[in-house]
Amino acid sequence: MAASAIEIRSIDRVPASERHGRPRDQFTLWFGANAQITAIVDGALAVVFGADAFWAIIGLLVGNLLGGTVMALHSAQGPKLGLPQMISSRAQFGVLGAVIPLVFVILMYVGFAATGTVLSGEAINLIIGTDNRSIGILIFGAATAVLAILGYRYIHALGRVATVLGLLGFAYLTVSIFTRYDVSHAVFVKPFELSTFLVAISVAAGWQLTFGPYVADYSRYLPQQTSERRTFWCTFAGSTIGAQCAMTIGALAGGLSAAGLGGNFLANQVGYMGNLAGGGLLAFAVYVMIVTGKLTVNCLNAYGSFMCSVTISTAFTRRSSVRPSARVFAVLAVIAVSVVVALVASSDFLNLFKNFILLLLMVFTPWSVINLIDYYKISGDRIDVPALYNPAGRYGRWNKVALTSYAVGILVQIPFLSQSLYTGPITKLLGGTDISWIVGIAVTAAIYYPWAKATHRPVPADAVGRDAVELDASDPTGEERAPLA
């Protein structure tokens, strides 16, 4: 595939002849995807909803390290398998069973795309000098569509640009905060509280875990012999450093805003960043950085929506690849929905976003536990690739072990939830401390690991890595399916 070619792969396995790149490419992609305005807002949430800025920063760091570890473990699967993340999860959930978590994934894409479009639209409006919020939103939506349709190479290139701009922009903003404001008014103004500290951890961990369902989509093009360790560390470093830089600025901005310095962050997140920069050309540069960083992750969301929608449809059609027009349709559909949501978004943006992040943490934690336990403790990279596209094959339509563990892992968290719409009875006894995701991890692992290990059927060596989808003898339709290569 030529360097300038539009991506032709979809949910099929990437053959050895098309593998390319280096693990360090994962660093720039994921730094660029994290060093952006929504992560700044995410960091401010911990302060806006009760934590002292200092303890919020520490909690965010813990959450990023924990969630980033899980996220990078998913990424390390990519070179060995050469498969999209949610296609490989059919090995745990079954070909049709994998559709269930995919529904939540698509909702996540739309939610993050919509929130990112709101913030980036504001930055574009400030760049071009208009008060019509629809203009910025539509421009950003169009730019996302073009790049997501072009695919993998162009998204990586954008990530490299966003990394450079993010490093420069965040370094300047940090210096500006400490030289223009008395930061002592933002930190150590409240005592340590376990409940708000855990909220900060949860917000950051949830942020990282939301990348899990598609992180391997961007490492699957690496050569198969690529070190899992290097893939892990490059992804981990890019994602956690980028997110922590952005969230730290957000926590400080939230603390300064609460102290009445720099403006009102709650009322105008993007404009507040411009004020921190000092206005004028410096603010202009920060707005460009905001748009570039947000465009990177929005492309990931749009691209991921295509992968997920195709994964759902092919679970029923038994195809292993789709026409390029499917990418265009899926990308345009999710962007259209996200743009509409952005145009009618509620003014209570921060509160809605906080609860959205924590809800995603509840549904993605059990999925990550199941996927990682199966790959690293049970099956490894011994996957019968053709069976991933055949509901009548080795992995079947539904895997009761994974699906039962997943359902219990979600339900057991409900009594421990702490959200505006619902607070669990056990959370009340804990003084409002939300430990639902910790409970979800422990219970899911305790159920899934022994059950899956006891029922596991090893894949024969001659079934691993085949590049053609074979027609199963039990298939009554006799439908021909596209080859993987």
PDB file of C-alpha atoms in Angstrom, residues 143-287:
ATOM      1  CA  ALA A 143     -12.913  18.230   8.922  1.00  0.00           C
ATOM      2  CA  THR A 144     -13.445  15.147  11.085  1.00  0.00           C
ATOM      3  CA  ALA A 145     -15.346  13.400   8.300  1.00  0.00           C
ATOM      4  CA  VAL A 146     -12.621  13.953   5.707  1.00  0.00           C
ATOM      5  CA  LEU A 147      -9.766  12.683   7.853  1.00  0.00           C
ATOM      6  CA  ALA A 148     -11.676   9.707   9.289  1.00  0.00           C
ATOM      7  CA  ILE A 149     -12.655   8.590   5.784  1.00  0.00           C
ATOM      8  CA  LEU A 150      -9.029   8.806   4.609  1.00  0.00           C
ATOM      9  CA  GLY A 151      -8.111   6.489   7.471  1.00  0.00           C
ATOM     10  CA  TYR A 152      -5.179   5.113   9.426  1.00  0.00           C
ATOM     11  CA  ARG A 153      -2.145   6.886   7.922  1.00  0.00           C
ATOM     12  CA  TYR A 154      -3.701  10.325   7.939  1.00  0.00           C
ATOM     13  CA  ILE A 155      -4.917   9.940  11.519  1.00  0.00           C
ATOM     14  CA  HIS A 156      -1.375   8.985  12.593  1.00  0.00           C
ATOM     15  CA  ALA A 157       0.031  12.020  10.740  1.00  0.00           C
ATOM     16  CA  LEU A 158      -2.454  14.294  12.486  1.00  0.00           C
ATOM     17  CA  GLY A 159      -1.453  12.746  15.810  1.00  0.00           C
ATOM     18  CA  ARG A 160       2.176  13.735  15.217  1.00  0.00           C
ATOM     19  CA  VAL A 161       1.169  17.338  14.503  1.00  0.00           C
ATOM     20  CA  ALA A 162      -1.095  17.409  17.569  1.00  0.00           C
ATOM     21  CA  THR A 163       1.742  16.049  19.739  1.00  0.00           C
ATOM     22  CA  VAL A 164       4.114  18.865  18.762  1.00  0.00           C
ATOM     23  CA  LEU A 165       1.455  21.535  19.227  1.00  0.00           C
ATOM     24  CA  GLY A 166       0.313  19.968  22.492  1.00  0.00           C
ATOM     25  CA  LEU A 167       3.810  19.850  23.971  1.00  0.00           C
ATOM     26  CA  LEU A 168       4.432  23.496  23.076  1.00  0.00           C
ATOM     27  CA  GLY A 169       0.977  24.673  24.078  1.00  0.00           C
ATOM     28  CA  PHE A 170       0.803  22.922  27.430  1.00  0.00           C
ATOM     29  CA  ALA A 171       4.349  23.990  28.335  1.00  0.00           C
ATOM     30  CA  TYR A 172       3.398  27.600  27.659  1.00  0.00           C
ATOM     31  CA  LEU A 173       0.083  27.366  29.536  1.00  0.00           C
ATOM     32  CA  THR A 174       1.835  25.873  32.560  1.00  0.00           C
ATOM     33  CA  VAL A 175       4.389  28.689  32.620  1.00  0.00           C
ATOM     34  CA  SER A 176       1.612  31.234  32.125  1.00  0.00           C
ATOM     35  CA  ILE A 177      -0.428  29.879  35.031  1.00  0.00           C
ATOM     36  CA  PHE A 178       2.514  30.044  37.454  1.00  0.00           C
ATOM     37  CA  THR A 179       3.765  33.453  36.326  1.00  0.00           C
ATOM     38  CA  ARG A 180       0.467  35.310  35.907  1.00  0.00           C
ATOM     39  CA  TYR A 181      -1.506  33.954  38.890  1.00  0.00           C
ATOM     40  CA  ASP A 182      -0.907  33.142  42.520  1.00  0.00           C
ATOM     41  CA  VAL A 183      -1.369  29.369  42.399  1.00  0.00           C
ATOM     42  CA  SER A 184      -1.490  29.209  46.195  1.00  0.00           C
ATOM     43  CA  HIS A 185      -5.111  30.377  45.857  1.00  0.00           C
ATOM     44  CA  ALA A 186      -5.901  27.213  43.883  1.00  0.00           C
ATOM     45  CA  VAL A 187      -4.191  24.470  45.938  1.00  0.00           C
ATOM     46  CA  PHE A 188      -4.473  23.379  49.561  1.00  0.00           C
ATOM     47  CA  VAL A 189      -7.614  25.428  50.041  1.00  0.00           C
ATOM     48  CA  LYS A 190      -9.655  22.361  51.031  1.00  0.00           C
ATOM     49  CA  PRO A 191      -8.767  19.396  53.245  1.00  0.00           C
ATOM     50  CA  PHE A 192      -8.249  15.944  51.805  1.00  0.00           C
ATOM     51  CA  GLU A 193     -11.514  14.035  51.271  1.00  0.00           C
ATOM     52  CA  LEU A 194     -11.508  10.380  50.309  1.00  0.00           C
ATOM     53  CA  SER A 195     -14.774  10.601  48.361  1.00  0.00           C
ATOM     54  CA  THR A 196     -13.659  13.443  46.069  1.00  0.00           C
ATOM     55  CA  PHE A 197     -10.177  11.912  45.741  1.00  0.00           C
ATOM     56  CA  LEU A 198     -11.748   8.684  44.477  1.00  0.00           C
ATOM     57  CA  VAL A 199     -13.909  10.682  42.067  1.00  0.00           C
ATOM     58  CA  ALA A 200     -10.716  12.143  40.583  1.00  0.00           C
ATOM     59  CA  ILE A 201      -9.234   8.651  40.236  1.00  0.00           C
ATOM     60  CA  SER A 202     -12.429   7.347  38.653  1.00  0.00           C
ATOM     61  CA  VAL A 203     -12.714  10.211  36.186  1.00  0.00           C
ATOM     62  CA  ALA A 204      -9.144   9.700  34.918  1.00  0.00           C
ATOM     63  CA  ALA A 205      -9.348   5.899  34.912  1.00  0.00           C
ATOM     64  CA  GLY A 206     -12.626   6.076  33.034  1.00  0.00           C
ATOM     65  CA  TRP A 207     -11.056   8.417  30.497  1.00  0.00           C
ATOM     66  CA  GLN A 208      -8.276   5.913  29.778  1.00  0.00           C
ATOM     67  CA  LEU A 209     -10.536   2.861  29.708  1.00  0.00           C
ATOM     68  CA  THR A 210     -12.720   4.379  27.011  1.00  0.00           C
ATOM     69  CA  PHE A 211      -9.823   3.953  24.561  1.00  0.00           C
ATOM     70  CA  GLY A 212      -9.715   0.204  25.231  1.00  0.00           C
ATOM     71  CA  PRO A 213     -12.288  -0.878  22.635  1.00  0.00           C
ATOM     72  CA  TYR A 214     -10.314   0.608  19.745  1.00  0.00           C
ATOM     73  CA  VAL A 215      -6.690   1.110  20.834  1.00  0.00           C
ATOM     74  CA  ALA A 216      -5.523  -2.100  19.094  1.00  0.00           C
ATOM     75  CA  ASP A 217      -7.031  -0.840  15.829  1.00  0.00           C
ATOM     76  CA  TYR A 218      -3.990   1.445  15.590  1.00  0.00           C
ATOM     77  CA  SER A 219      -1.319  -1.035  16.686  1.00  0.00           C
ATOM     78  CA  ARG A 220      -2.520  -3.894  14.455  1.00  0.00           C
ATOM     79  CA  TYR A 221      -0.560  -2.498  11.497  1.00  0.00           C
ATOM     80  CA  LEU A 222       2.766  -2.909  13.319  1.00  0.00           C
ATOM     81  CA  PRO A 223       4.913  -5.858  12.137  1.00  0.00           C
ATOM     82  CA  GLN A 224       3.976  -9.074  13.914  1.00  0.00           C
ATOM     83  CA  GLN A 225       7.435  -9.441  15.472  1.00  0.00           C
ATOM     84  CA  THR A 226       7.074  -6.060  17.189  1.00  0.00           C
ATOM     85  CA  SER A 227       7.766  -6.351  20.901  1.00  0.00           C
ATOM     86  CA  GLU A 228       4.651  -6.402  23.040  1.00  0.00           C
ATOM     87  CA  ARG A 229       6.651  -4.656  25.755  1.00  0.00           C
ATOM     88  CA  ARG A 230       7.646  -1.751  23.494  1.00  0.00           C
ATOM     89  CA  THR A 231       4.116  -1.425  22.128  1.00  0.00           C
ATOM     90  CA  PHE A 232       2.792  -1.332  25.684  1.00  0.00           C
ATOM     91  CA  TRP A 233       5.233   1.299  26.954  1.00  0.00           C
ATOM     92  CA  CYS A 234       4.941   3.612  23.943  1.00  0.00           C
ATOM     93  CA  THR A 235       1.147   3.535  24.120  1.00  0.00           C
ATOM     94  CA  PHE A 236       1.130   3.858  27.908  1.00  0.00           C
ATOM     95  CA  ALA A 237       3.546   6.793  27.922  1.00  0.00           C
ATOM     96  CA  GLY A 238       1.746   8.700  25.162  1.00  0.00           C
ATOM     97  CA  SER A 239      -1.684   8.251  26.673  1.00  0.00           C
ATOM     98  CA  THR A 240      -0.867   8.865  30.329  1.00  0.00           C
ATOM     99  CA  ILE A 241       1.564  11.764  29.818  1.00  0.00           C
ATOM    100  CA  GLY A 242      -0.748  13.507  27.351  1.00  0.00           C
ATOM    101  CA  ALA A 243      -3.791  13.054  29.577  1.00  0.00           C
ATOM    102  CA  GLN A 244      -2.018  14.045  32.794  1.00  0.00           C
ATOM    103  CA  CYS A 245      -0.590  17.215  31.247  1.00  0.00           C
ATOM    104  CA  ALA A 246      -4.038  18.268  30.077  1.00  0.00           C
ATOM    105  CA  MET A 247      -5.844  17.241  33.262  1.00  0.00           C
ATOM    106  CA  THR A 248      -3.308  18.993  35.492  1.00  0.00           C
ATOM    107  CA  ILE A 249      -3.906  22.247  33.635  1.00  0.00           C
ATOM    108  CA  GLY A 250      -7.632  21.596  33.952  1.00  0.00           C
ATOM    109  CA  ALA A 251      -7.405  21.025  37.704  1.00  0.00           C
ATOM    110  CA  LEU A 252      -5.373  24.207  38.169  1.00  0.00           C
ATOM    111  CA  ALA A 253      -7.777  26.137  35.945  1.00  0.00           C
ATOM    112  CA  GLY A 254     -10.692  24.836  37.992  1.00  0.00           C
ATOM    113  CA  GLY A 255      -8.970  25.889  41.212  1.00  0.00           C
ATOM    114  CA  LEU A 256      -8.106  29.347  39.897  1.00  0.00           C
ATOM    115  CA  SER A 257     -11.637  29.813  38.600  1.00  0.00           C
ATOM    116  CA  ALA A 258     -13.070  28.833  41.992  1.00  0.00           C
ATOM    117  CA  ALA A 259     -10.780  31.459  43.553  1.00  0.00           C
ATOM    118  CA  GLY A 260     -12.120  34.095  41.152  1.00  0.00           C
ATOM    119  CA  LEU A 261      -8.934  34.274  39.064  1.00  0.00           C
ATOM    120  CA  GLY A 262      -8.765  34.210  35.268  1.00  0.00           C
ATOM    121  CA  GLY A 263     -12.499  34.277  34.644  1.00  0.00           C
ATOM    122  CA  ASN A 264     -15.292  31.717  34.954  1.00  0.00           C
ATOM    123  CA  PHE A 265     -14.218  28.298  33.726  1.00  0.00           C
ATOM    124  CA  LEU A 266     -17.700  26.856  34.176  1.00  0.00           C
ATOM    125  CA  ALA A 267     -19.229  29.408  31.823  1.00  0.00           C
ATOM    126  CA  ASN A 268     -16.606  29.302  29.057  1.00  0.00           C
ATOM    127  CA  GLN A 269     -14.013  26.518  29.067  1.00  0.00           C
ATOM    128  CA  VAL A 270     -12.385  27.395  25.724  1.00  0.00           C
ATOM    129  CA  GLY A 271     -12.341  31.145  26.324  1.00  0.00           C
ATOM    130  CA  TYR A 272     -10.836  30.558  29.759  1.00  0.00           C
ATOM    131  CA  MET A 273      -7.883  28.772  28.114  1.00  0.00           C
ATOM    132  CA  GLY A 274      -7.418  31.775  25.842  1.00  0.00           C
ATOM    133  CA  ASN A 275      -7.377  34.061  28.868  1.00  0.00           C
ATOM    134  CA  LEU A 276      -4.763  31.872  30.545  1.00  0.00           C
ATOM    135  CA  ALA A 277      -2.616  32.230  27.420  1.00  0.00           C
ATOM    136  CA  GLY A 278      -2.800  36.006  27.669  1.00  0.00           C
ATOM    137  CA  GLY A 279      -5.130  36.810  24.787  1.00  0.00           C
ATOM    138  CA  GLY A 280      -4.204  38.051  21.308  1.00  0.00           C
ATOM    139  CA  LEU A 281      -1.969  35.886  19.099  1.00  0.00           C
ATOM    140  CA  LEU A 282      -1.109  33.624  22.019  1.00  0.00           C
ATOM    141  CA  ALA A 283      -4.777  32.861  22.579  1.00  0.00           C
ATOM    142  CA  PHE A 284      -5.122  32.260  18.830  1.00  0.00           C
ATOM    143  CA  ALA A 285      -2.302  29.695  19.012  1.00  0.00           C
ATOM    144  CA  VAL A 286      -3.992  27.948  21.936  1.00  0.00           C
ATOM    145  CA  TYR A 287      -7.274  27.755  20.001  1.00  0.00           C
TER     146      TYR A 287
END
